[in-house]
PDB file of C-alpha atoms in Angstrom:
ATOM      1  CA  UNK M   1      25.091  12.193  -8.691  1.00  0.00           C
ATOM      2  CA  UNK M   2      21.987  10.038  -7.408  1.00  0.00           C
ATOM      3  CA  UNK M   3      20.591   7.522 -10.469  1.00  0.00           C
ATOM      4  CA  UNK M   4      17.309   6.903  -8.736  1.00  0.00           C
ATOM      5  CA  UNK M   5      14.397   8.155  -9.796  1.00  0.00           C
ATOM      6  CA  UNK M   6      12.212  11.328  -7.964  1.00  0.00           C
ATOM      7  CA  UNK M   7       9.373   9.728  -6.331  1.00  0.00           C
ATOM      8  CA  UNK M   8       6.150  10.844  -4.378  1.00  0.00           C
ATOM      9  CA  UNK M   9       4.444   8.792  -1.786  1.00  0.00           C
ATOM     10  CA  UNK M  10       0.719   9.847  -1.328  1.00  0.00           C
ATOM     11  CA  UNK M  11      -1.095   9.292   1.566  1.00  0.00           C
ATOM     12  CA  UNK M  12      -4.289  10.771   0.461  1.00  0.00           C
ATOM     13  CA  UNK M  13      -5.901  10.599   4.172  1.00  0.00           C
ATOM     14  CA  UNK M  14      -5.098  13.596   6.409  1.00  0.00           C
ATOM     15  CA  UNK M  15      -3.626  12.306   9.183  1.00  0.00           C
ATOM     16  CA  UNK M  16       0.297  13.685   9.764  1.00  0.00           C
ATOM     17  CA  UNK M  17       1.146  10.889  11.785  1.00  0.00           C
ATOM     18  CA  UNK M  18       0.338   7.894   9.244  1.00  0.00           C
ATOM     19  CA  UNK M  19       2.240   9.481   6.543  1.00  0.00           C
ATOM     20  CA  UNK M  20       5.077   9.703   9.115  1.00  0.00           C
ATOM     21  CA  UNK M  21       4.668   6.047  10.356  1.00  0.00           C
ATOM     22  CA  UNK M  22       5.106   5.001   6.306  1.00  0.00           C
ATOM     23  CA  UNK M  23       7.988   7.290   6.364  1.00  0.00           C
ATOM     24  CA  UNK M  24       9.710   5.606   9.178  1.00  0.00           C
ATOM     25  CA  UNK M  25       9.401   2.325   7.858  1.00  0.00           C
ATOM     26  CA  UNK M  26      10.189   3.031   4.349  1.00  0.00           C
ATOM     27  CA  UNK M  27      13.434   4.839   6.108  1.00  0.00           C
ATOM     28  CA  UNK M  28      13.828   1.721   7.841  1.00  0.00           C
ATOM     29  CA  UNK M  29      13.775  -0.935   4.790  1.00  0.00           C
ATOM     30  CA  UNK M  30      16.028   1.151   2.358  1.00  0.00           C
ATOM     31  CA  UNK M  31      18.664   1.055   5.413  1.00  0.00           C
ATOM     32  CA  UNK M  32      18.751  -2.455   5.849  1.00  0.00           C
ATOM     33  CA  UNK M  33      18.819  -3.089   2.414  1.00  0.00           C
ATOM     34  CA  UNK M  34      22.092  -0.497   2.327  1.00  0.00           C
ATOM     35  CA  UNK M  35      20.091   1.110  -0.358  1.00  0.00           C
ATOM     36  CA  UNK M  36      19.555   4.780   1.593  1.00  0.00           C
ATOM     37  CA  UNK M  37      20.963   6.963  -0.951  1.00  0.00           C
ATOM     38  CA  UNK M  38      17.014   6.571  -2.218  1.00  0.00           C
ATOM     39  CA  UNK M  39      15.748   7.837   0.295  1.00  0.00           C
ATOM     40  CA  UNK M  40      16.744  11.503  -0.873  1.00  0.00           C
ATOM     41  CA  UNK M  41      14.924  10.980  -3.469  1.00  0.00           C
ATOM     42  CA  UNK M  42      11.940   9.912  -1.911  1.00  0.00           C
ATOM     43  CA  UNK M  43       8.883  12.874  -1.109  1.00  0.00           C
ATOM     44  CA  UNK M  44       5.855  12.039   1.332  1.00  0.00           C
ATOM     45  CA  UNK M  45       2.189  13.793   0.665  1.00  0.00           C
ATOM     46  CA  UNK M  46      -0.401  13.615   3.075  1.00  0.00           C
ATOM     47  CA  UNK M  47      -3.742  14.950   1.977  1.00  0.00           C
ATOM     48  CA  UNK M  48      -5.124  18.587   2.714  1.00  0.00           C
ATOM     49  CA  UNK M  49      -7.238  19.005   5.526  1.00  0.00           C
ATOM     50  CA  UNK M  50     -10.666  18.049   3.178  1.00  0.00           C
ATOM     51  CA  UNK M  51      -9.276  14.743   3.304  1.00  0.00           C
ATOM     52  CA  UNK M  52     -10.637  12.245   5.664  1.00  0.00           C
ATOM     53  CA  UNK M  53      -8.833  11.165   8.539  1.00  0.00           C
ATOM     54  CA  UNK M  54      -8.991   8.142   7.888  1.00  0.00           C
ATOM     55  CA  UNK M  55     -10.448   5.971   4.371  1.00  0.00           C
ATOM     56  CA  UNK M  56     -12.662   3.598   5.724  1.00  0.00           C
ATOM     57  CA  UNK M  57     -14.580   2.948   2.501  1.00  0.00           C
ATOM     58  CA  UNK M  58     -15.961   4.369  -1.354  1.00  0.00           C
ATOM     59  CA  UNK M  59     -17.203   7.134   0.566  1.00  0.00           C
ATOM     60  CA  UNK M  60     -14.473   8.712   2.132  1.00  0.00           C
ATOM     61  CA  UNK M  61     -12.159   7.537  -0.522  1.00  0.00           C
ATOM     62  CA  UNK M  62     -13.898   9.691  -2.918  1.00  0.00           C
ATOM     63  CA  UNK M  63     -13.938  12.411  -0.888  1.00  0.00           C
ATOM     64  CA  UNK M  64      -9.828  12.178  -0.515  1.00  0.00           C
ATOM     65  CA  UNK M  65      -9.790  11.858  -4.617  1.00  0.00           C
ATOM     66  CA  UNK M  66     -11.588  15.075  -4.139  1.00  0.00           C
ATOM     67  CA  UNK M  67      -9.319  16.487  -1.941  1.00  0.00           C
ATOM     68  CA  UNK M  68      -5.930  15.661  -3.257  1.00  0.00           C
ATOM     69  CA  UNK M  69      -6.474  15.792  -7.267  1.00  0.00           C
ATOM     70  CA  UNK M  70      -6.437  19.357  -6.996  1.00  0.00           C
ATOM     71  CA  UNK M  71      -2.966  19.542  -5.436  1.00  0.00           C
ATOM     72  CA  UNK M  72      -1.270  16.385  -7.423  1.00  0.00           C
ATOM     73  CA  UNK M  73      -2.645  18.006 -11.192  1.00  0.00           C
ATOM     74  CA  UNK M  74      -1.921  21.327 -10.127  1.00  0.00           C
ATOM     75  CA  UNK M  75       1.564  22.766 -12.089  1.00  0.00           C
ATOM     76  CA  UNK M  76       2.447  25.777  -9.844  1.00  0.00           C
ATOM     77  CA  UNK M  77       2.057  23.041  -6.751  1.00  0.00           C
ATOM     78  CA  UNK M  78       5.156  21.187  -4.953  1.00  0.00           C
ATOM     79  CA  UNK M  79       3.287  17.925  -5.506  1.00  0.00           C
ATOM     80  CA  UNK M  80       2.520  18.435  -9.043  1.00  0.00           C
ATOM     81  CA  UNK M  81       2.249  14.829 -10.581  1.00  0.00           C
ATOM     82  CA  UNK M  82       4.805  15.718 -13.459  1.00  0.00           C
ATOM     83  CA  UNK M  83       7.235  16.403 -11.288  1.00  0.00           C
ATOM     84  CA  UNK M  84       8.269  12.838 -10.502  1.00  0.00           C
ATOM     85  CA  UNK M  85       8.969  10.089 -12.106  1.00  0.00           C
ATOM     86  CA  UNK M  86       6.700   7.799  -9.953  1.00  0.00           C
ATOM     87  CA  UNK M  87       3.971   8.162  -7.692  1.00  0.00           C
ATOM     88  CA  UNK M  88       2.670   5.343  -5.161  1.00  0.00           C
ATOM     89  CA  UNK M  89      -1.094   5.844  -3.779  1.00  0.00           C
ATOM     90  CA  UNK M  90      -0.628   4.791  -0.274  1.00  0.00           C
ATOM     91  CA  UNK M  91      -4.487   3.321   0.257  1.00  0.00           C
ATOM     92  CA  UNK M  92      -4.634  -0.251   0.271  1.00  0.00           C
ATOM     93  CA  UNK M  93      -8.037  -0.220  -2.374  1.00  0.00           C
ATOM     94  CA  UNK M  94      -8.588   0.086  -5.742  1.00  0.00           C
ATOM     95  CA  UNK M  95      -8.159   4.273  -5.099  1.00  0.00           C
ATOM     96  CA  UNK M  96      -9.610   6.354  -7.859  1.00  0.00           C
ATOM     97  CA  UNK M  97      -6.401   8.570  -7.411  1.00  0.00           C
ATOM     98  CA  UNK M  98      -4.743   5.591  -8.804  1.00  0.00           C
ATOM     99  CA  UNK M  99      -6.859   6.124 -12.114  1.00  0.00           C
ATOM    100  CA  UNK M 100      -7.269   9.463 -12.072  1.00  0.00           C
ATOM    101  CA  UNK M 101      -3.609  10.382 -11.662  1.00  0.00           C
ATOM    102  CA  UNK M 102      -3.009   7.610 -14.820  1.00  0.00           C
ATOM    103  CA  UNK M 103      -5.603   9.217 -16.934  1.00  0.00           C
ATOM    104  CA  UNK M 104      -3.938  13.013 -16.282  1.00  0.00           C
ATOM    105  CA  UNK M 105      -0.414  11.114 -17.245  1.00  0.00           C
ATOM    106  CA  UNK M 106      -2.012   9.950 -20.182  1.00  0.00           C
ATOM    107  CA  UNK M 107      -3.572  13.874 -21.346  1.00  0.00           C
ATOM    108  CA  UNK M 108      -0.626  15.424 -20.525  1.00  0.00           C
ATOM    109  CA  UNK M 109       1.812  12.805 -22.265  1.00  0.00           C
ATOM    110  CA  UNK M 110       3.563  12.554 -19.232  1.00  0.00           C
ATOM    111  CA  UNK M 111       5.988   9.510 -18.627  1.00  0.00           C
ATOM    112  CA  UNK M 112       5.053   9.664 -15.056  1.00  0.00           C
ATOM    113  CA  UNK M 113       4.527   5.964 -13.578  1.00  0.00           C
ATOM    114  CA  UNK M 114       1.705   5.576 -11.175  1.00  0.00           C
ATOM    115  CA  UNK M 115       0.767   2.659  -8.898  1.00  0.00           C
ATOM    116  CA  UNK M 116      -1.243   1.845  -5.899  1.00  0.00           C
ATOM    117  CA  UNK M 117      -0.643  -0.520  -3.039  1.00  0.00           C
ATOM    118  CA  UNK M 118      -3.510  -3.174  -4.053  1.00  0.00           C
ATOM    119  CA  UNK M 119      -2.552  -3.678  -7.804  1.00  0.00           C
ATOM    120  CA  UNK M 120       1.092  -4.316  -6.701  1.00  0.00           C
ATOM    121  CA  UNK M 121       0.466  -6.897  -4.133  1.00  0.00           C
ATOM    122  CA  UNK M 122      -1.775  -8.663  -5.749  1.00  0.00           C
ATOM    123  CA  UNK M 123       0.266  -8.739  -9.213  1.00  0.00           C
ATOM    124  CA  UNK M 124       3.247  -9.993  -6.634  1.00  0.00           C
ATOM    125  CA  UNK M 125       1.754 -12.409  -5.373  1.00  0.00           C
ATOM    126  CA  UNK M 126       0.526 -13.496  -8.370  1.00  0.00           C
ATOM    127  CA  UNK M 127       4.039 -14.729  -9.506  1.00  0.00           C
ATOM    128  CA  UNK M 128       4.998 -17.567  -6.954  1.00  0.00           C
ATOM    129  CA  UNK M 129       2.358 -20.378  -8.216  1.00  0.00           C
ATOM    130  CA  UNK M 130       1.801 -22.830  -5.529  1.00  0.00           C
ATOM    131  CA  UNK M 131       1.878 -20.018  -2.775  1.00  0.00           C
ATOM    132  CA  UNK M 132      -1.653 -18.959  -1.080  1.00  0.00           C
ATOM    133  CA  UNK M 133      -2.521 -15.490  -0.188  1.00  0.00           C
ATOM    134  CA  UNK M 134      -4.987 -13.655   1.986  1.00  0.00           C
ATOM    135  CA  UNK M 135      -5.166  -9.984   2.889  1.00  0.00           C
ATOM    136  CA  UNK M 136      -5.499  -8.647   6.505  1.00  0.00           C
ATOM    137  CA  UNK M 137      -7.201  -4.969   6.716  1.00  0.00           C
ATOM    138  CA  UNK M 138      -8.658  -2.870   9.198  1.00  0.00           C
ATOM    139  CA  UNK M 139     -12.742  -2.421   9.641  1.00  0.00           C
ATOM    140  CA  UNK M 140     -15.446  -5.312   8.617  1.00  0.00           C
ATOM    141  CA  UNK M 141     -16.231  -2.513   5.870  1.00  0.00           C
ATOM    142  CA  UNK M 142     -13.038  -3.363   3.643  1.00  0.00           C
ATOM    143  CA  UNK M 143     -13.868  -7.304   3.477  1.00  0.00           C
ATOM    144  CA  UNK M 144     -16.335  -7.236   0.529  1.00  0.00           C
ATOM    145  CA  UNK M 145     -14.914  -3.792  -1.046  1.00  0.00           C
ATOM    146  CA  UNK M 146     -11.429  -5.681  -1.274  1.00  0.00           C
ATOM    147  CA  UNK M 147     -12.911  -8.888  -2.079  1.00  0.00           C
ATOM    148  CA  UNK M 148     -14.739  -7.450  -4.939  1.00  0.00           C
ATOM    149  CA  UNK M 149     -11.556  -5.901  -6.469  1.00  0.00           C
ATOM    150  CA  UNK M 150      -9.176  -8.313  -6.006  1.00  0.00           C
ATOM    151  CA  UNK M 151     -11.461 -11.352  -7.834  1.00  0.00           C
ATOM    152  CA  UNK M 152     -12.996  -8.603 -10.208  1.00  0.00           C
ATOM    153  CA  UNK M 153      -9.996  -7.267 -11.867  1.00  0.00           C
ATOM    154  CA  UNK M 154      -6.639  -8.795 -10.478  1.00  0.00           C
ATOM    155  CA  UNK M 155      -6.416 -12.776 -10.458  1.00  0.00           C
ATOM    156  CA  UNK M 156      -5.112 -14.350 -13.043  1.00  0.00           C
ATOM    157  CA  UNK M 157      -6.568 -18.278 -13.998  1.00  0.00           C
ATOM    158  CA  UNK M 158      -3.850 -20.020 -11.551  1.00  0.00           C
ATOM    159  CA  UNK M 159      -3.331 -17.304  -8.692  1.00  0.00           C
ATOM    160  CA  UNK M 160      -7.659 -17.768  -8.308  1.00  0.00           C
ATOM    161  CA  UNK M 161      -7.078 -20.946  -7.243  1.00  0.00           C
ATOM    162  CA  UNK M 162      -4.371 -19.220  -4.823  1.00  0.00           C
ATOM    163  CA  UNK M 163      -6.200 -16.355  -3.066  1.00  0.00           C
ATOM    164  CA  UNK M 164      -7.654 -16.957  -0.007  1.00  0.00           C
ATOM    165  CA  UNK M 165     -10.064 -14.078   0.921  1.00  0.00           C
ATOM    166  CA  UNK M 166      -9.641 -10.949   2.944  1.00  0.00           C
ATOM    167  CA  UNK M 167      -9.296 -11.301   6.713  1.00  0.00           C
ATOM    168  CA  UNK M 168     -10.859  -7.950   8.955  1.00  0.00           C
ATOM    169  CA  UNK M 169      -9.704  -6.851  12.535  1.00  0.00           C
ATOM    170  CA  UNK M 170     -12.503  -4.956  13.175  1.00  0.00           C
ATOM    171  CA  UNK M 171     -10.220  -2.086  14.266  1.00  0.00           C
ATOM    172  CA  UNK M 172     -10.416   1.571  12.236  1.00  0.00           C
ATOM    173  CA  UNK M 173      -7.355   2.821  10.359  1.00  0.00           C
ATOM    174  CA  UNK M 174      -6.000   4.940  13.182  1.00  0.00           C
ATOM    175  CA  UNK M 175      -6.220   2.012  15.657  1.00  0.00           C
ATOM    176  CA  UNK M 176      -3.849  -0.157  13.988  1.00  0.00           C
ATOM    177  CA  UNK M 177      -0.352   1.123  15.347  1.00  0.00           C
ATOM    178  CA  UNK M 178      -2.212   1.105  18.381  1.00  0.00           C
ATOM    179  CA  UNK M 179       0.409  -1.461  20.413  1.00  0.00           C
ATOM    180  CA  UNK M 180      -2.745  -2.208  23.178  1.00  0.00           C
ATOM    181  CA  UNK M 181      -4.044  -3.883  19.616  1.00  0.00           C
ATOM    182  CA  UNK M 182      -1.046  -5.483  18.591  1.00  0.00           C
ATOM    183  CA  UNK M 183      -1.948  -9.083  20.699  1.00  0.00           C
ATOM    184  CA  UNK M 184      -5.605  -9.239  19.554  1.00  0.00           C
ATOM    185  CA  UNK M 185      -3.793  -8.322  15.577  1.00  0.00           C
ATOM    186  CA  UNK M 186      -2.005 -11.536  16.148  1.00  0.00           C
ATOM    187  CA  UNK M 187      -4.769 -13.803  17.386  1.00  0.00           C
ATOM    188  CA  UNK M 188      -6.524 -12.893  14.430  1.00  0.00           C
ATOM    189  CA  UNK M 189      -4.063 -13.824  12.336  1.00  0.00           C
ATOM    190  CA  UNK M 190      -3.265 -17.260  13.871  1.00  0.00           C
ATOM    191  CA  UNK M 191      -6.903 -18.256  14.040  1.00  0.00           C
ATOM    192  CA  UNK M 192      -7.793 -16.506  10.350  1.00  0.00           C
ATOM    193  CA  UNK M 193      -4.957 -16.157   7.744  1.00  0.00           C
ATOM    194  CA  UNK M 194      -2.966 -19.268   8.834  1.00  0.00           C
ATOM    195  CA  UNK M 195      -5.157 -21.570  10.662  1.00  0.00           C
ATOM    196  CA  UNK M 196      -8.785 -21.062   8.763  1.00  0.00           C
ATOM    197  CA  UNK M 197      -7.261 -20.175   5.203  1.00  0.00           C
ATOM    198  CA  UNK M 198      -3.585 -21.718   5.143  1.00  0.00           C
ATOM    199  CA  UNK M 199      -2.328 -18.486   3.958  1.00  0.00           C
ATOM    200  CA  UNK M 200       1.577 -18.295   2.538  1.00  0.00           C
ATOM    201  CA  UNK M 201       1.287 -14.551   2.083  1.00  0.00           C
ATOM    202  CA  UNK M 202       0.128 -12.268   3.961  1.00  0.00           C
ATOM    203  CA  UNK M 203      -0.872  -9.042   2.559  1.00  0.00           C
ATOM    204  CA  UNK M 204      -0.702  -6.052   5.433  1.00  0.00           C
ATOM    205  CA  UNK M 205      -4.306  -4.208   3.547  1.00  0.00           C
ATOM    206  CA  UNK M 206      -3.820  -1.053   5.162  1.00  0.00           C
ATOM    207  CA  UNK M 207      -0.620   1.419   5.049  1.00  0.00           C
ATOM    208  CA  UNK M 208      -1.733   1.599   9.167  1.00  0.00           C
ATOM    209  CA  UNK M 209      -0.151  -1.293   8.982  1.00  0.00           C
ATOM    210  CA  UNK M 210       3.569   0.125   8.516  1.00  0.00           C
ATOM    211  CA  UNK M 211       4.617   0.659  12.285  1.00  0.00           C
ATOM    212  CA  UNK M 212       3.886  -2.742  13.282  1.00  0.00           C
ATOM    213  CA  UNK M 213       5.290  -5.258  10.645  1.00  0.00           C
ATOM    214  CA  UNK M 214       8.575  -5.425  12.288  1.00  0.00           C
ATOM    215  CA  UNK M 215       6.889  -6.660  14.835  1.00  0.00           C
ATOM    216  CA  UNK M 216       4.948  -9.205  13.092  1.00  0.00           C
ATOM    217  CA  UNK M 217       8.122 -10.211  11.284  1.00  0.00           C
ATOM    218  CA  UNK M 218       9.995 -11.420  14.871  1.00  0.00           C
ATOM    219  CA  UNK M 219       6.400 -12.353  16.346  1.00  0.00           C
ATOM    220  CA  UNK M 220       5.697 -14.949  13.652  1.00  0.00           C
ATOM    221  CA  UNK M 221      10.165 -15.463  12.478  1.00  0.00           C
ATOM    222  CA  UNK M 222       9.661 -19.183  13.646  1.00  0.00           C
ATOM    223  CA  UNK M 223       7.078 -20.476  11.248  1.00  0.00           C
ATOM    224  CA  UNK M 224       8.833 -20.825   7.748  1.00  0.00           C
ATOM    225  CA  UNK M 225       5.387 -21.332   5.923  1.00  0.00           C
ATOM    226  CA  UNK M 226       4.267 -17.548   6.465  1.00  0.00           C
ATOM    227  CA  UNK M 227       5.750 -14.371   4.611  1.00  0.00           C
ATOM    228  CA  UNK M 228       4.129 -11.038   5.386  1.00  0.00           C
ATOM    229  CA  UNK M 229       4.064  -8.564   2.682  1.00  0.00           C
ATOM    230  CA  UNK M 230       4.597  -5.101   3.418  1.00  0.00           C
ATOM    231  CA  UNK M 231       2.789  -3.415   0.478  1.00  0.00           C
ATOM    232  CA  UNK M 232       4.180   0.315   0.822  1.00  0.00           C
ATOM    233  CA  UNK M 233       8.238  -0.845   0.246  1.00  0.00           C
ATOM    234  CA  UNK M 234       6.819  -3.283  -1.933  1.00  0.00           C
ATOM    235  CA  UNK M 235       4.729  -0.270  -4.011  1.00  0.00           C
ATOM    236  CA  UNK M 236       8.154   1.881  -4.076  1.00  0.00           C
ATOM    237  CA  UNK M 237      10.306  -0.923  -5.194  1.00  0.00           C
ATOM    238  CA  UNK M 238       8.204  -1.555  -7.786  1.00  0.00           C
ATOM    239  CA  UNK M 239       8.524   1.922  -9.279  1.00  0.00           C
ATOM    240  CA  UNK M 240      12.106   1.158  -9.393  1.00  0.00           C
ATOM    241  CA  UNK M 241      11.827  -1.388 -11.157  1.00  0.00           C
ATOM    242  CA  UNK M 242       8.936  -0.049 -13.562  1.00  0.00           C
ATOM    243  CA  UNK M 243      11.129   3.299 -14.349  1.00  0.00           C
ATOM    244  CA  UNK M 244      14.656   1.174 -15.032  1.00  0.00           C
ATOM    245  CA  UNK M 245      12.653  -0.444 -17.905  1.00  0.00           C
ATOM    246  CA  UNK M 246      11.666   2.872 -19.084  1.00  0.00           C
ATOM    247  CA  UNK M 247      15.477   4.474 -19.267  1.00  0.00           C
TER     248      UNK M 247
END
């Protein structure tokens, strides 16, 4: 009998292939950590064909709420929200699925733990006190959106002092996993996150991210001072831990 808990990974964009990239690498993680029994337990949504493509700001990230709502809060529906006990928003942003999913919880007394990538990270790297952070997304569009959410609602007094900004590759969504991307991805991050803002963490913004942190991980294995943080396994593994405190 498996003991962990029924979870849903949303990927509120449209696009089959990311939500099969996330899948991989969530596959990938829970076998190295001898933990795959989870992965059983583990169901991945991607968004309707209303959905965008790709989120690329407020726009289209309303227009995914739009989109997926419907299919999460409906009860007859596969992906109904009360079927699980936890639910992961796979948009690095403050998504209003996040909220909106919450809020239906909430109405429908449900015990139903919901989370998004953002909150997570942020709250993570929150804990280690002396450690700085910066986030690397995709287009110039995310810099001030993230910026804005992050130091609006997330920092605490001592992790302020900590976070280091939000770092763009000018590159959509879908051109992330792009491997003819992956060298000017690393310039970017040698001349931005570590040598500009002396970043500790790193904070892959974007779930487009997914195919290529292995990559990263033996690119940069050498320099002791820089973690990357790999907010999808990150998001899940926090459910885990939220619903053990629940039982």
């Amino acid at each position: 009998m498996c003991l962990y808990p029924k979870l849903l990974v949303v990927n509120p964009n449209s696009t089959v292939g990311m939500t099969l990239e996330i899948q991989e690498n969530v596959a990938r993680y829970f076998k190295l950590k001898k933990k795959q029994d989870i992965l059983s337990n583990i169901i991945f949504y991607t968004g309707p064909s209303e959905s965008p493509k790709q989120i690329s700001g407020n726009e289209t990230s309303l227009q995914s709420l739009n989109a997926c709502l419907p299919e999460l809060t409906n009860p007859k529906g596969k992906h109904y929200f009360n079927n699980f006990n936890g639910i992961l928003i796979a948009c690095f942003s403050d998504h209003p699925l996040v909220n909106a999913l919450a809020n239906q919880a909430n109405r429908e007394n449900s015990n139903t733990i919901v989370v998004g990538l953002l909150n997570t990270s942020i709250s993570f790297c929150s804990l280690f006190q002396t450690k700085t952070f910066s986030v690397l997304t995709s287009n110039n569009e995310w810099m001030n959106i993230l910026n804005e959410s992050v130091e609006g609602k997330y920092l605490t007094n001592i992790s302020r002092t900590l976070w280091k900004g939000t770092v763009p590759t000018n590159l959509d969504v879908l051109d992330l996993h792009n491997q003819n991307n992956y060298e000017a991805i690393v310039r970017i991050i040698k001349l931005k996150n570590l040598e500009e803002l002396k970043s500790n963490f790193i904070i892959l913004g974007c779930a487009g991210f997914s195919s290529i942190y292995p990559k990263l991980e033996q690119t940069f294995k050498n320099d002791s001072t820089v973690h990357f943080i790999e907010p999808v396994t990150l998001g899940i593994e926090n459910l885990l831990y939220l619903y053990a405190g629940t039982l």
